Amino acid sequence: TMDALQDPRRREATVARLIDDARRDVFLRSDAGKDVRAGTESEERSGVRADHPVPTAPFYGTRTLRDIPLDEVFELLDVDELYRLQWGARGSGAAFDRLVHDEFAPTLERIKARARREEWLRPQAVYGYFPAQSRGNAVTVYAPEDFTRHGTARELARFTYPRQDGRDRLCLADYFRSVDSGDMDVVALQIVTVGDAASREFDRLQHAGEYTEAYYLHGLAVETAEAVAEWLHRRIRHELGVPGGRGKRYSWGYGACPDLEDHELVFKLLPAERELGMQLTSAFQLMPEQSTAAIIVHHPQAKYYAVRGEGAGAA
């Protein structure tokens, strides 16, 4: 395929064939795929309650965290996801247990020790609290300074989310107080990263032909970024004074909020470029790669869901 794409005489026909194959592929036609706005445009709200107390934000605006303790982050690693999703383990039972005991667990401890010693995993984050309200399928985020100083609501950004077809008709906007309620809600946004040193170390290992070590390192870096996101989510729960386990963290690219273009709005609200040196690609992906962005929903009924189909959304 790559040979054909690089051949000027074959490229056009190859691209046309690949697009045609993709359109026929049942998986790529799925309405729950990334970057697909699925669900109805109807703004008929779900049955999500709107009578819970709105938590008090500890501050409005943004903060930067540059020295998140790596060992605290490591304690939150989803080791099963690391082994299975990132490092490719399969099966279960005795064979899986032997693989973990003989190879994966020692490798994990060795690479964690390297990361501590060589400092190529550097957990950092920007996050913030903003006054917010919903209208239909959209969440409007207001300027913190106008709200705190003058009690006024000046719009900074608006996120529009798909509404679930049938079933519970869920939409992320339903988890926030509506404009018509007269109540001001609070939304938290976060961007976390482990920095670009991990990517540079990965490239060095690749060029040196140390492919297995590079593979292990890359998987750990990705899962460490997810652990940083969980670390910060727990901090936000604590600062809002909501119980552990209440609320959810939704990242763009999944069913409940599929539009990666919304990363532009998040970068407008959180100074990730200035504070962390992060960037967005032309496809709205976060750079460095080992980074995540999320909207934090504090509502007690918040859950993960698919906009269409029976699968579950993801954090």
Short mmCIF file of C-alpha atoms in Angstrom, two decimals, residues 63-194:
data_model
loop_
_atom_site.label_atom_id
_atom_site.label_comp_id
_atom_site.label_asym_id
_atom_site.label_seq_id
_atom_site.Cartn_x
_atom_site.Cartn_y
_atom_site.Cartn_z
CA ARG A 63 -3.56 26.98 37.75
CA THR A 64 -0.44 25.17 36.60
CA LEU A 65 1.08 22.16 38.36
CA ARG A 66 4.69 21.48 37.36
CA ASP A 67 5.89 19.13 40.10
CA ILE A 68 3.32 16.36 40.37
CA PRO A 69 5.03 13.53 42.29
CA LEU A 70 5.84 10.71 39.90
CA ASP A 71 5.54 8.02 42.57
CA GLU A 72 2.02 9.19 43.44
CA VAL A 73 1.16 8.90 39.76
CA PHE A 74 2.69 5.43 39.50
CA GLU A 75 0.42 4.30 42.33
CA LEU A 76 -2.56 5.06 40.06
CA LEU A 77 -1.30 3.14 37.02
CA ASP A 78 -3.88 0.80 35.53
CA VAL A 79 -1.46 -2.11 35.38
CA ASP A 80 -3.91 -4.49 33.71
CA GLU A 81 -4.53 -1.96 30.93
CA LEU A 82 -0.78 -1.42 30.59
CA TYR A 83 -0.13 -5.14 30.21
CA ARG A 84 -3.04 -5.90 27.92
CA LEU A 85 -3.65 -2.75 25.87
CA GLN A 86 -0.17 -1.24 25.68
CA TRP A 87 2.10 -4.28 25.98
CA GLY A 88 -0.10 -6.73 24.10
CA ALA A 89 -0.75 -9.45 26.68
CA ARG A 90 -3.50 -11.91 25.79
CA GLY A 91 -5.43 -14.62 27.56
CA SER A 92 -5.78 -15.31 31.25
CA GLY A 93 -5.09 -17.95 33.82
CA ALA A 94 -1.75 -19.57 34.54
CA ALA A 95 -0.09 -18.58 31.25
CA PHE A 96 -0.96 -14.92 31.75
CA ASP A 97 0.15 -15.02 35.39
CA ARG A 98 3.52 -16.47 34.36
CA LEU A 99 3.98 -13.78 31.72
CA VAL A 100 3.30 -11.07 34.29
CA HIS A 101 5.52 -12.65 36.93
CA ASP A 102 8.44 -13.55 34.67
CA GLU A 103 8.48 -10.64 32.20
CA PHE A 104 6.02 -7.78 32.65
CA ALA A 105 6.30 -7.06 36.38
CA PRO A 106 10.13 -7.03 36.41
CA THR A 107 10.16 -4.92 33.24
CA LEU A 108 7.72 -2.44 34.73
CA GLU A 109 9.81 -2.00 37.89
CA ARG A 110 13.00 -1.63 35.85
CA ILE A 111 11.56 1.01 33.52
CA LYS A 112 9.93 2.89 36.40
CA ALA A 113 13.34 3.03 38.08
CA ARG A 114 14.86 4.35 34.85
CA ALA A 115 12.16 7.00 34.60
CA ARG A 116 12.85 8.18 38.14
CA ARG A 117 16.60 8.24 37.57
CA GLU A 118 16.65 9.76 34.09
CA GLU A 119 13.56 12.00 34.53
CA TRP A 120 11.98 11.43 31.13
CA LEU A 121 8.52 11.20 32.69
CA ARG A 122 7.60 14.63 34.05
CA PRO A 123 3.93 14.84 35.11
CA GLN A 124 2.57 18.36 34.64
CA ALA A 125 -0.87 19.86 34.25
CA VAL A 126 -2.99 22.95 33.77
CA TYR A 127 -6.53 22.96 35.08
CA GLY A 128 -9.21 25.40 36.07
CA TYR A 129 -12.72 26.10 37.24
CA PHE A 130 -15.22 28.16 35.26
CA PRO A 131 -18.80 29.28 35.77
CA ALA A 132 -20.99 27.41 33.30
CA GLN A 133 -24.58 26.73 32.28
CA SER A 134 -26.29 24.58 29.68
CA ARG A 135 -28.73 25.42 26.93
CA GLY A 136 -30.10 22.51 24.95
CA ASN A 137 -27.17 20.36 23.86
CA ALA A 138 -24.50 22.98 24.64
CA VAL A 139 -22.46 23.93 27.69
CA THR A 140 -21.54 27.61 27.82
CA VAL A 141 -18.40 28.55 29.73
CA TYR A 142 -18.23 32.08 31.15
CA ALA A 143 -15.36 34.43 31.97
CA PRO A 144 -14.31 33.91 35.61
CA GLU A 145 -13.29 37.52 36.25
CA ASP A 146 -16.61 38.96 35.08
CA PHE A 147 -18.53 36.51 37.23
CA THR A 148 -16.46 37.00 40.40
CA ARG A 149 -16.15 40.79 40.13
CA HIS A 150 -19.47 41.84 38.66
CA GLY A 151 -21.73 38.77 38.79
CA THR A 152 -22.14 38.91 35.02
CA ALA A 153 -21.99 36.06 32.51
CA ARG A 154 -19.72 36.81 29.53
CA GLU A 155 -19.38 33.83 27.22
CA LEU A 156 -15.87 32.52 26.58
CA ALA A 157 -16.59 29.23 24.84
CA ARG A 158 -19.43 26.89 23.98
CA PHE A 159 -19.16 23.11 23.74
CA THR A 160 -21.91 21.30 21.82
CA TYR A 161 -22.43 17.61 22.47
CA PRO A 162 -24.44 14.89 20.67
CA ARG A 163 -27.58 13.58 22.34
CA GLN A 164 -28.15 9.88 22.75
CA ASP A 165 -30.60 8.34 20.28
CA GLY A 166 -33.46 6.68 22.15
CA ARG A 167 -32.90 5.01 25.51
CA ASP A 168 -32.10 7.67 28.16
CA ARG A 169 -31.47 10.49 25.64
CA LEU A 170 -28.36 11.48 27.56
CA CYS A 171 -26.20 14.45 26.64
CA LEU A 172 -23.30 15.90 28.63
CA ALA A 173 -25.06 19.25 28.69
CA ASP A 174 -27.83 17.76 30.86
CA TYR A 175 -25.38 17.34 33.73
CA PHE A 176 -25.12 21.12 34.13
CA ARG A 177 -27.73 23.60 35.37
CA SER A 178 -29.61 25.20 32.51
CA VAL A 179 -29.71 28.90 31.75
CA ASP A 180 -33.43 28.83 32.53
CA SER A 181 -32.80 27.51 36.05
CA GLY A 182 -31.25 30.76 37.19
CA ASP A 183 -28.44 28.79 38.90
CA MET A 184 -24.80 29.11 37.96
CA ASP A 185 -22.97 25.80 37.73
CA VAL A 186 -19.24 25.10 37.75
CA VAL A 187 -17.18 23.13 35.25
CA ALA A 188 -13.60 21.93 35.62
CA LEU A 189 -11.27 21.42 32.66
CA GLN A 190 -7.86 19.77 32.71
CA ILE A 191 -4.91 19.08 30.43
CA VAL A 192 -2.13 16.79 31.63
CA THR A 193 1.11 15.59 30.08
CA VAL A 194 4.26 13.69 30.95
#
